[in-house]
Phi, psi and omega in degrees: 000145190227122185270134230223318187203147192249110166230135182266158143202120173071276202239341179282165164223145187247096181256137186247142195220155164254150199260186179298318173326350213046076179206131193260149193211149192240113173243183188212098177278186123286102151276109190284348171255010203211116173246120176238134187246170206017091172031015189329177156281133166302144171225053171262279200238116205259168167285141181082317132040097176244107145272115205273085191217165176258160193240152170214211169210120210229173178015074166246120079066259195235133171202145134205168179343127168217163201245336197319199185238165191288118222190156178202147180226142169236073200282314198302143134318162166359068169220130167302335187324139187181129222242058176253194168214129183247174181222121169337116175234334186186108175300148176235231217244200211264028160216012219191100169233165170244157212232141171242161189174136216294038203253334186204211214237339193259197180249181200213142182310119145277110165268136169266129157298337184244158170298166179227158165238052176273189196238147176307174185053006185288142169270107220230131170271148176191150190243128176197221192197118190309092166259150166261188143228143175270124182301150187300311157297002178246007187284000000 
């Protein structure tokens, strides 16, 4: 991912990256060393920037069944905030799948705030918030 805008407040950080698909996107970490306050500048992390992290989909809300095609939406500004429709690839428990979807190339951790019972291969809509981790060489 290649980082395009920074916006901080204490420990969070809000990045809006372009990813290799080419596709711009808004995530949202911790930088757990670094605390800033009224959006100062980060001295972590520059604009232009190549980042490395795995993505995910966190606190998702609302989800159900759907026949749509696989699509993800980001309607908010500088909002982590994310509207997709993903596909069952692999249950890990009753809050937790890996997923495929039209955001990147691999499948991708999905987390629930509720229990879920889908099934593989199930189509699924769901509202959560686009995160990152920053791989252990970009921290």
């Amino acid at each position: 991912m290649i980082i395009q805008n920074i916006i901080s407040d204490g420990y969070e950080r809000f990045l809006e990256v372009n990813t290799i698909e080419n596709k711009k996107l808004f995530v949202h970490y911790i930088e757990y060393s670094e605390y800033l306050n009224d959006n100062e500048k980060t001295k972590i992390r520059n604009l232009g920037d190549i980042l490395s992290a795995e993505i995910r989909i966190d606190l998702v809300s609302n989800s159900y069944i759907t026949n749509r095609e696989l699509d993800f939406f980001q309607e908010i500004d500088n909002s982590s905030s994310i509207k997709a429709i993903i596909e069952v690839k692999e249950v890990i428990d009753e809050y937790t799948i890996f997923a495929k979807t039209s955001l990147c190339n691999e499948v991708m951790l999905i987390e629930f705030e509720n229990k879920i019972t889908y099934q593989q291969n199930d189509r699924v809509y769901i509202e959560g918030s686009l995160e990152i981790e920053p791989s252990e060489n970009d921290k």
